CSV table of N, CA and C and ligand atoms in Angstrom, one decimal:
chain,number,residue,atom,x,y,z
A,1,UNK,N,0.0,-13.0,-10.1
A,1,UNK,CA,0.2,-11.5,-9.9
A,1,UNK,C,-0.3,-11.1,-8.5
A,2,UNK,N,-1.5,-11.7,-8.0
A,2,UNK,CA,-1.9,-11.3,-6.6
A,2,UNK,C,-1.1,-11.5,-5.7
A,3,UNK,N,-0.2,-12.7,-5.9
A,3,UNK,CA,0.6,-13.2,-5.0
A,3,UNK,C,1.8,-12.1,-5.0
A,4,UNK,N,2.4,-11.4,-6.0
A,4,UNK,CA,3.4,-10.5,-6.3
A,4,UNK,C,2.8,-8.9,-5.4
A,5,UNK,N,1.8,-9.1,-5.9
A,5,UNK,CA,1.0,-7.9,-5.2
A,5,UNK,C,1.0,-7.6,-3.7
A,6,UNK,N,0.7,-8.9,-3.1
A,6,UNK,CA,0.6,-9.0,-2.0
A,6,UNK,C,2.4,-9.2,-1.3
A,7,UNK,N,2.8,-10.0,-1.7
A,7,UNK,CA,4.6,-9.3,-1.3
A,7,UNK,C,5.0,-8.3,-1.3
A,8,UNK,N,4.6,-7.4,-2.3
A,8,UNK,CA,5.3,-6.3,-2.4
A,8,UNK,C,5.0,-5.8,-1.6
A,9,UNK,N,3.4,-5.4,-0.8
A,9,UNK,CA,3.3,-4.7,0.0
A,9,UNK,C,3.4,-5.0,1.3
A,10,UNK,N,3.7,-6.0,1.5
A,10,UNK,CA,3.8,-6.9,3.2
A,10,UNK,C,5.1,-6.0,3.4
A,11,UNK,N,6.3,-6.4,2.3
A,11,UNK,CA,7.4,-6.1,2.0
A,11,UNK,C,7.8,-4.3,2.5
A,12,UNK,N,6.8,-3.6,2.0
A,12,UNK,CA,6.9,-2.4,1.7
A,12,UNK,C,6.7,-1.9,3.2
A,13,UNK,N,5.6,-2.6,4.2
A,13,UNK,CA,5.0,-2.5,4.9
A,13,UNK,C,6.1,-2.3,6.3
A,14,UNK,N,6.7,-3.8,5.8
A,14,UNK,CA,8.0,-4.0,6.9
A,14,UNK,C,9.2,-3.3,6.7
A,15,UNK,N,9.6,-2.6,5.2
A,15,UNK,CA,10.6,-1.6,5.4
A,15,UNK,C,9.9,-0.4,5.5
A,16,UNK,N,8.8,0.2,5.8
A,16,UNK,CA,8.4,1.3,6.3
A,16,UNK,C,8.5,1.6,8.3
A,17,UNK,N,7.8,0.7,8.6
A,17,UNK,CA,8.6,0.0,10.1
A,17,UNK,C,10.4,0.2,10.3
A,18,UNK,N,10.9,-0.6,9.4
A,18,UNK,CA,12.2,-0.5,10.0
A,18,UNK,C,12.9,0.9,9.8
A,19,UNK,N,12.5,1.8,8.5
A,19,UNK,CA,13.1,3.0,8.5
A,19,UNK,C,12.6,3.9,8.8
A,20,UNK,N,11.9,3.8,9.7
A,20,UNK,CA,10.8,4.6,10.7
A,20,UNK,C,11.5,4.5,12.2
A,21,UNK,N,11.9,2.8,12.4
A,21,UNK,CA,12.3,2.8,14.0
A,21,UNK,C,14.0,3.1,13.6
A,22,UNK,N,14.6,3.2,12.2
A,22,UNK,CA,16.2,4.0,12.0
A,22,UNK,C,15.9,5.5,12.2
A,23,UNK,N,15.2,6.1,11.6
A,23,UNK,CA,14.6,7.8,11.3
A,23,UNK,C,14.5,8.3,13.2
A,24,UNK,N,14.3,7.0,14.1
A,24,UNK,CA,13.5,7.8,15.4
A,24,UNK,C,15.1,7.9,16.0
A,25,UNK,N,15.8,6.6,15.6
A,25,UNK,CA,17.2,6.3,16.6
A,25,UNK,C,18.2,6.8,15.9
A,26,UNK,N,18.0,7.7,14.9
A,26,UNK,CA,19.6,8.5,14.6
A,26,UNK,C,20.4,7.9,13.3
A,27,UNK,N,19.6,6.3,13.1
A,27,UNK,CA,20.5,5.5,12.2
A,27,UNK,C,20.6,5.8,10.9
A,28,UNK,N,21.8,6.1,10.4
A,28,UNK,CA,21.8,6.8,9.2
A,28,UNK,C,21.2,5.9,7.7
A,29,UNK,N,21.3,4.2,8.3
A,29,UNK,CA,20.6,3.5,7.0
A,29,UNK,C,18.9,3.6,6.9
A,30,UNK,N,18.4,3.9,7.5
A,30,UNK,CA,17.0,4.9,7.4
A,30,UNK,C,16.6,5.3,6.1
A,31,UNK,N,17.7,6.2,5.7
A,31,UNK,CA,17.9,6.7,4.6
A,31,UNK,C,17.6,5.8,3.3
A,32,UNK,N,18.5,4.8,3.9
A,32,UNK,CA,19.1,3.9,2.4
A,32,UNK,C,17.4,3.0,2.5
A,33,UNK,N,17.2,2.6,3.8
A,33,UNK,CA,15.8,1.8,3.3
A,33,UNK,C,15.0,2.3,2.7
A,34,UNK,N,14.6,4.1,3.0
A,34,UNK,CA,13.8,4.9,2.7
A,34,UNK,C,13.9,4.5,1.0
A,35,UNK,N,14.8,4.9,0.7
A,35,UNK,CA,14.9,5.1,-0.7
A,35,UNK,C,14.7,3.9,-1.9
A,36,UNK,N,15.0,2.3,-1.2
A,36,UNK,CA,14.0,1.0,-1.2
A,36,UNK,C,13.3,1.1,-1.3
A,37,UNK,N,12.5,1.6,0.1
A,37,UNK,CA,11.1,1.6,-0.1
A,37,UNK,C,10.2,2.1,-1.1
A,38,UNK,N,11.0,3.7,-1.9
A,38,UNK,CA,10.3,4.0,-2.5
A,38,UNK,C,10.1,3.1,-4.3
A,39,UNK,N,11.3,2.1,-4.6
A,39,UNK,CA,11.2,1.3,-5.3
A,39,UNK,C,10.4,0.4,-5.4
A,40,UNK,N,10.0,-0.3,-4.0
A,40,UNK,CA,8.5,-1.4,-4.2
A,40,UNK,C,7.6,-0.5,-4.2
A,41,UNK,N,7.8,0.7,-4.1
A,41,UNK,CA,6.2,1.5,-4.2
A,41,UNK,C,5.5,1.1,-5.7
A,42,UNK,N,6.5,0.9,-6.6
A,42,UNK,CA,6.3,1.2,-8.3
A,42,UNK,C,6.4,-0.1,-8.3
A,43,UNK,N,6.5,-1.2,-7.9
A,43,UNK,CA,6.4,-2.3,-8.1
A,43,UNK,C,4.7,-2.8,-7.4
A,44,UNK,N,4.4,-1.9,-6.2
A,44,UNK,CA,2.9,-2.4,-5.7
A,44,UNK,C,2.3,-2.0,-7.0
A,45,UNK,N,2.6,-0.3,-7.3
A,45,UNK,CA,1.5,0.1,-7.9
A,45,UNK,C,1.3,-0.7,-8.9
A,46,UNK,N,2.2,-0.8,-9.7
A,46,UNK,CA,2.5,-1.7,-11.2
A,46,UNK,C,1.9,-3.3,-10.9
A,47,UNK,N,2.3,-4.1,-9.9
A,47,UNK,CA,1.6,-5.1,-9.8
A,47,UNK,C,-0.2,-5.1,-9.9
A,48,UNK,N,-0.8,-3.8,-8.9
A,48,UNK,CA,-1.5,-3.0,-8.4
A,48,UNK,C,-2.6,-3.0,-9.4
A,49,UNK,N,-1.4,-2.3,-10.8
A,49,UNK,CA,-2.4,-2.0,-12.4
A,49,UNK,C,-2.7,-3.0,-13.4
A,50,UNK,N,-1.4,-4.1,-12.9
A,50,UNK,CA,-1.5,-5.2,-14.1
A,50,UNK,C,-2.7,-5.8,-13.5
A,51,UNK,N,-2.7,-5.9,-12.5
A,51,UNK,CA,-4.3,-6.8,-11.8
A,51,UNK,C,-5.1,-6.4,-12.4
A,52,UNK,N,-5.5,-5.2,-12.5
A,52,UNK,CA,-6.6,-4.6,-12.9
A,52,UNK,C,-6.6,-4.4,-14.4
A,53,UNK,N,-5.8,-4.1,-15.0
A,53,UNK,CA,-5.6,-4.2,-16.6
A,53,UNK,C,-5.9,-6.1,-17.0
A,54,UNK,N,-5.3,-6.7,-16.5
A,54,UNK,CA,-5.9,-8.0,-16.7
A,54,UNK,C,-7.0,-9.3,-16.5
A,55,UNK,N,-8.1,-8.1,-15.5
A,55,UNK,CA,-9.6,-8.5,-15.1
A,55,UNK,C,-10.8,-7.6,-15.3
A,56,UNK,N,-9.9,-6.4,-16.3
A,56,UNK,CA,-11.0,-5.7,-16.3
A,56,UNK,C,-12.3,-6.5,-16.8
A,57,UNK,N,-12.3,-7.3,-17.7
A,57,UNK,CA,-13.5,-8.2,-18.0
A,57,UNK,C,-14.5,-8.5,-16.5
A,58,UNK,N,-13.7,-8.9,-15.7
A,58,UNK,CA,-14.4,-9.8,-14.7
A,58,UNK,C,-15.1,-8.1,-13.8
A,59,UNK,N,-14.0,-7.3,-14.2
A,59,UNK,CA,-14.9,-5.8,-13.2
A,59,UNK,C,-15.8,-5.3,-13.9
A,60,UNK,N,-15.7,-5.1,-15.2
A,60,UNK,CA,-16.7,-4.6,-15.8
A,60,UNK,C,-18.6,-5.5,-16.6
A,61,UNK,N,-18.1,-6.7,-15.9
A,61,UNK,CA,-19.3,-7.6,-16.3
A,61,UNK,C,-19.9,-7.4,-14.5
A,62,UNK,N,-19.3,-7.4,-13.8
A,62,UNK,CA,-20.3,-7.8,-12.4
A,62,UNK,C,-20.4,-6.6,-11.9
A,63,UNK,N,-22.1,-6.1,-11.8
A,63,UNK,CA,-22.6,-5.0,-11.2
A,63,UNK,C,-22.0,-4.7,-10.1
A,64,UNK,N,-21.4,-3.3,-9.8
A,64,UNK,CA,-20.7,-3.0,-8.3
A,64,UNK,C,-19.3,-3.5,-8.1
A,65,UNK,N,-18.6,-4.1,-8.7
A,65,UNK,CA,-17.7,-4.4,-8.4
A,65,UNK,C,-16.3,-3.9,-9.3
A,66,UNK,N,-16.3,-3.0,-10.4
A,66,UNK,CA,-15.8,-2.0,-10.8
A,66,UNK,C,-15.6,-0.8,-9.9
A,67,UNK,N,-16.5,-0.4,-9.5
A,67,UNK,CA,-16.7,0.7,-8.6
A,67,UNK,C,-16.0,0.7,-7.4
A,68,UNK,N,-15.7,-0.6,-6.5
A,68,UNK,CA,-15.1,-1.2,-5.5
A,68,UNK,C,-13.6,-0.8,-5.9
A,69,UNK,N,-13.6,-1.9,-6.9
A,69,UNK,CA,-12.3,-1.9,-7.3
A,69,UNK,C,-11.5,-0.4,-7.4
A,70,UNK,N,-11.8,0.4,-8.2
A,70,UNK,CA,-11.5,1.8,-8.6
A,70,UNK,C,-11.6,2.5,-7.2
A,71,UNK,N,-12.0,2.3,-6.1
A,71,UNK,CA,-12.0,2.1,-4.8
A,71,UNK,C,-10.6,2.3,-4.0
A,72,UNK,N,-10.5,0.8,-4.0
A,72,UNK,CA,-9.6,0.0,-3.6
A,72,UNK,C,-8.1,0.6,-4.1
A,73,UNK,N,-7.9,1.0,-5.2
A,73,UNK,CA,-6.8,1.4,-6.1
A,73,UNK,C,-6.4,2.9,-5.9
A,74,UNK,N,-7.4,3.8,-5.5
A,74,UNK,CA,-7.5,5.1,-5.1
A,74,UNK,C,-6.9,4.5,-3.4
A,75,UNK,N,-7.7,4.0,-2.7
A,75,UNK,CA,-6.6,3.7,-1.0
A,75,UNK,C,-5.5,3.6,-1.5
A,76,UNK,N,-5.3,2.3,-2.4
A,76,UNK,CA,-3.8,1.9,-2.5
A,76,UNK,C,-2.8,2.7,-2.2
A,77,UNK,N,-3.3,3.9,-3.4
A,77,UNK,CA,-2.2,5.4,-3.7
A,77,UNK,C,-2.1,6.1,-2.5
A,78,UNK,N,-3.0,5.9,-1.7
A,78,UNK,CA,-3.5,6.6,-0.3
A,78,UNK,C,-2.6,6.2,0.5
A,79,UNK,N,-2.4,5.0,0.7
A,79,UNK,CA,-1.4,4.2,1.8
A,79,UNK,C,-0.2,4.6,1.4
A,80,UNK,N,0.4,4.5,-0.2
A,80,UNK,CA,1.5,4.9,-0.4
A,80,UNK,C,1.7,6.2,-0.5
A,81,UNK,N,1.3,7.2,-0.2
A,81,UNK,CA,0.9,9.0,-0.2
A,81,UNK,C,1.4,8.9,1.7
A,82,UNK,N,0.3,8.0,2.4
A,82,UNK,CA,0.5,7.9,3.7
A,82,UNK,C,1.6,7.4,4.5
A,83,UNK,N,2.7,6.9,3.9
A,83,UNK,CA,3.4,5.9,4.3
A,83,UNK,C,5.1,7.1,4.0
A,84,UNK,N,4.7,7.5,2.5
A,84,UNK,CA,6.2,8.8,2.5
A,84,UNK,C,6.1,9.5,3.1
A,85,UNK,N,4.2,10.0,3.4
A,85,UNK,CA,4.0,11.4,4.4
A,85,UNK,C,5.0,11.1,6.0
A,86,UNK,N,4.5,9.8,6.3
A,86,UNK,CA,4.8,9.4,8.0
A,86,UNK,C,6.6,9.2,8.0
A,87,UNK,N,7.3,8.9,6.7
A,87,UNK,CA,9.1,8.9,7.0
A,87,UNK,C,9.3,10.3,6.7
A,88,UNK,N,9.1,11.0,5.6
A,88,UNK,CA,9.2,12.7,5.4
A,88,UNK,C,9.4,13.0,6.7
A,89,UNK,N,7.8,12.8,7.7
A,89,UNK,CA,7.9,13.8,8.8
A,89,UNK,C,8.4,13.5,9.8
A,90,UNK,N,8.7,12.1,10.0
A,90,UNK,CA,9.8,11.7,11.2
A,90,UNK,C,11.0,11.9,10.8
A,91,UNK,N,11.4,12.1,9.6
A,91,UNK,CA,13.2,12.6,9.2
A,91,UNK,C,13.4,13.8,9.1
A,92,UNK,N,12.2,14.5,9.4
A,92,UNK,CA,12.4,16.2,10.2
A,92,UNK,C,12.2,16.4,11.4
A,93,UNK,N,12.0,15.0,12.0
A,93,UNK,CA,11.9,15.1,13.5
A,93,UNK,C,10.4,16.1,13.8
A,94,UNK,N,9.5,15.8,13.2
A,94,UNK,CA,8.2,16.3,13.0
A,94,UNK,C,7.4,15.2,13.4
A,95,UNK,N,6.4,16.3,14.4
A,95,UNK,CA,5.5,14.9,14.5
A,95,UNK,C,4.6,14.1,12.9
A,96,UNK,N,4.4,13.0,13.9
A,96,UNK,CA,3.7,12.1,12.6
A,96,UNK,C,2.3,11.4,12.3
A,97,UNK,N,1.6,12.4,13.9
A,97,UNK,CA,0.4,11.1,14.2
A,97,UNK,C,-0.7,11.4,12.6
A,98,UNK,N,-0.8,12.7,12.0
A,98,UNK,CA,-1.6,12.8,11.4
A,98,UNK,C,-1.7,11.9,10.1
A,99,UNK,N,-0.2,11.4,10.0
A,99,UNK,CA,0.3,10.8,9.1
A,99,UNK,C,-0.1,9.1,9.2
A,100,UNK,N,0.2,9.1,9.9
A,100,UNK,CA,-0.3,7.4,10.8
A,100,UNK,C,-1.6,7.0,10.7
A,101,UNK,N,-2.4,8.4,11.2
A,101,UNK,CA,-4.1,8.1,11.1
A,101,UNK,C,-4.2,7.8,9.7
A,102,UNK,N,-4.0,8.6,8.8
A,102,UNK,CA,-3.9,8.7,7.5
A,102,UNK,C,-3.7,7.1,6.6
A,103,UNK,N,-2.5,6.8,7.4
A,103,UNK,CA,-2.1,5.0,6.7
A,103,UNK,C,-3.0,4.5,7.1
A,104,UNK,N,-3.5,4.2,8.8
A,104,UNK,CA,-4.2,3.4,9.3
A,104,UNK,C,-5.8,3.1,8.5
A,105,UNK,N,-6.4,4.2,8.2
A,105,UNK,CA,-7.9,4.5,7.2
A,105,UNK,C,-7.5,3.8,6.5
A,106,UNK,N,-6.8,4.2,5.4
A,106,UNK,CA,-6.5,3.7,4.0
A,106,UNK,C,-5.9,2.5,3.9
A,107,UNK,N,-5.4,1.8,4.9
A,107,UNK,CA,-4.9,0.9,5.0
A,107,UNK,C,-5.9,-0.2,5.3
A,108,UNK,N,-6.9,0.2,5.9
A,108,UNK,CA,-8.3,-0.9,6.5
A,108,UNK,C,-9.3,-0.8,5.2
A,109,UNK,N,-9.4,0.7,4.3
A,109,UNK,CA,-10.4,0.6,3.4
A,109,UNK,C,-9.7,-0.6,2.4
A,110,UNK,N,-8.2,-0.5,2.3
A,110,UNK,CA,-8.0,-1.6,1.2
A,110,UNK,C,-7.8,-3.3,1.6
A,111,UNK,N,-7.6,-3.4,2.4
A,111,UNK,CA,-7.7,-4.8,3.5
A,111,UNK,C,-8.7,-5.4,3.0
A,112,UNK,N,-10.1,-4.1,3.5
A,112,UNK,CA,-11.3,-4.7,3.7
A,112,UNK,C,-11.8,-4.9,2.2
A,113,UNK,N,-11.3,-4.3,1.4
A,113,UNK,CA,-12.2,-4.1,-0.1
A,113,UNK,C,-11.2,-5.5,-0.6
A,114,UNK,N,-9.5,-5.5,-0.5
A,114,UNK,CA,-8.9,-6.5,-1.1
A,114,UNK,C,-9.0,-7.7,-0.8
A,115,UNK,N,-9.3,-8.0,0.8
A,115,UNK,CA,-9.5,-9.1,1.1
A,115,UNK,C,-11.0,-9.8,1.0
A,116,UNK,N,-11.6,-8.7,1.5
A,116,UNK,CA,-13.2,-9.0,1.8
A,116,UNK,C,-14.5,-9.1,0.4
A,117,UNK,N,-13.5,-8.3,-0.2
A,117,UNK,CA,-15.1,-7.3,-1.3
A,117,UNK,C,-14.4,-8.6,-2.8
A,118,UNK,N,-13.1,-8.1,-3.2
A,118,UNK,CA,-13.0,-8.6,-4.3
A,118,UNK,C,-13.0,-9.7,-4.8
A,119,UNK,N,-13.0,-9.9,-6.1
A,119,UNK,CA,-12.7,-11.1,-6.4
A,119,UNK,C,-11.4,-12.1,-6.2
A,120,UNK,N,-10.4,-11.6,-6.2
A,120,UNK,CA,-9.0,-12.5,-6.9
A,120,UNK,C,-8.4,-12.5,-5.8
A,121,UNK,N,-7.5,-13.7,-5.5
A,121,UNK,CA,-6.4,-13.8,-4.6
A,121,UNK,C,-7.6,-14.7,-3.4
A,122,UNK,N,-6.9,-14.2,-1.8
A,122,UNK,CA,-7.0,-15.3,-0.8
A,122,UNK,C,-8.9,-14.3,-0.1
A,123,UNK,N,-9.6,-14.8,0.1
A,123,UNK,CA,-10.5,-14.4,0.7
A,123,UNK,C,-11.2,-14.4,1.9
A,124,UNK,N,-10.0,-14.2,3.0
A,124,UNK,CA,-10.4,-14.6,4.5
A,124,UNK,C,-11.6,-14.0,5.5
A,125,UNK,N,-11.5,-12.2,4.6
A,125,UNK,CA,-12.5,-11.7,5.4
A,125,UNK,C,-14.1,-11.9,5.2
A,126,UNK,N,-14.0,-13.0,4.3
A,126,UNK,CA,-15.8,-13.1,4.1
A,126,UNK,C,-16.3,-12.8,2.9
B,1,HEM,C1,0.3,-0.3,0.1
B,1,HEM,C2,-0.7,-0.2,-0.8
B,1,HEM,C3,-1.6,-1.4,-1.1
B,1,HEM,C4,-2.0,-2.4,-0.3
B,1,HEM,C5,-1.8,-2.7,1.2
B,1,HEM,C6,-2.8,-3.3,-1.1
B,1,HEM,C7,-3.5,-4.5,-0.7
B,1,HEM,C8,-4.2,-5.3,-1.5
B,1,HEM,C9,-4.9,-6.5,-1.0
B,1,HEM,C10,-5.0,-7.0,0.4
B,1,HEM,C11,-5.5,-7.1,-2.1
B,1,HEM,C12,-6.3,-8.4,-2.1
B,1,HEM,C13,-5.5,-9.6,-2.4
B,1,HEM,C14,-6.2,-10.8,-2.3
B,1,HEM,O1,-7.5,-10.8,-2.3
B,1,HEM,O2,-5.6,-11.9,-2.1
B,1,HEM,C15,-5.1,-6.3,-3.3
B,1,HEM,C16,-5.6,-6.6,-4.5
B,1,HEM,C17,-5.6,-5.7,-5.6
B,1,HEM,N1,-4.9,-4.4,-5.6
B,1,HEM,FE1,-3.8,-3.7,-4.0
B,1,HEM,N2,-2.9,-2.8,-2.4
B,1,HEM,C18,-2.1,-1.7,-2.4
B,1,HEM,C19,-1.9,-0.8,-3.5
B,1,HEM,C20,-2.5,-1.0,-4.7
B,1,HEM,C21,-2.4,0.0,-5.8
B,1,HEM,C22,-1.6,1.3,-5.8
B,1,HEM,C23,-3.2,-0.5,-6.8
B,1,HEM,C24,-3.5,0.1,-8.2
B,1,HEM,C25,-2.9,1.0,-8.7
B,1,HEM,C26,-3.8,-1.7,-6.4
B,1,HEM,C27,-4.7,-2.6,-7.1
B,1,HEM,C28,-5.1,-3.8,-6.8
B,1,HEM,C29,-6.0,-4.6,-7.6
B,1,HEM,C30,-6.5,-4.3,-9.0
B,1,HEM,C31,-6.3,-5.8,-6.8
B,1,HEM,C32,-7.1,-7.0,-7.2
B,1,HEM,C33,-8.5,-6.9,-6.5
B,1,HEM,C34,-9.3,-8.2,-6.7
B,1,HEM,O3,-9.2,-9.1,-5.9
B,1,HEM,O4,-10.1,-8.1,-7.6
B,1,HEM,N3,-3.4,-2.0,-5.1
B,1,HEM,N4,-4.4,-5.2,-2.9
């Protein structure tokens, strides 16, 4: 499941990029990625909850690490809140930086809590 998790959003990540650099250049499949995109959204989250529905044992036995987690899961929603904010406002030809800052935060708190803090999956940051 981590491994599903973590595709989805690498996944999600790279068609946010590509229908961002269609949305800037006019290209009308922008659209069509867009609308992809918002389908691995429900697949991150869903991967996102079965994690958690299936370790709640291991969150709720180790002091602090519930609390992380429930964390981690609030960014998640954050990044994906931050990610339709930043195509929305480039498909009105509106600026986007506030939108960007926005991914960028939420995107480092979950990095750092998924990679670094948690238990499950690959643990590079320490
Ligand atoms: C684009 C949004 C998201 C990104 C970039 C992201 C990123 C990550 C990363 C990097 C990990 C750690 C994987 C590992 O250690 O190998 C992870 C694990 C996890 N994610 Fe997400 N995630 C996102 C959205 C969500 C959402 C929406 C939820 C819940 C609703 C969620 C719940 C979880 C849970 C429960 C884990 C397991 C943590 C553990 O190791 O104990 N994620 N995610």
């Amino acid at each position: 499941m981590t491994h599903m998790h973590i595709t989805a959003w690498v996944v999600g990540l790279i068609l946010l990029l590509v229908s961002y650099a269609m949305y800037k250049t006019g290209n009308k499949s922008g659209k069509i990625l867009h609308m992809i995109l918002r389908l691995v959204y429900l697949l991150i989250i869903i991967t996102g909850f079965l994690l958690f529905i299936n370790n709640t044992g291991v969150y709720t036995n180790s002091a602090g690490i519930l609390g992380e987690v429930i964390v981690k899961m609030i960014a998640g929603i954050w990044v994906i809140g931050a990610m339709e904010m930043v195509l929305s406002k480039i498909s009105k030809a509106k600026p986007a930086k506030s939108a960007w800052i926005q991914l960028i935060v939420a995107l480092l708190i979950v990095l750092v809590l998924g990679f670094g803090r948690l238990p499950f999956g690959v643990q590079f940051m320490g």
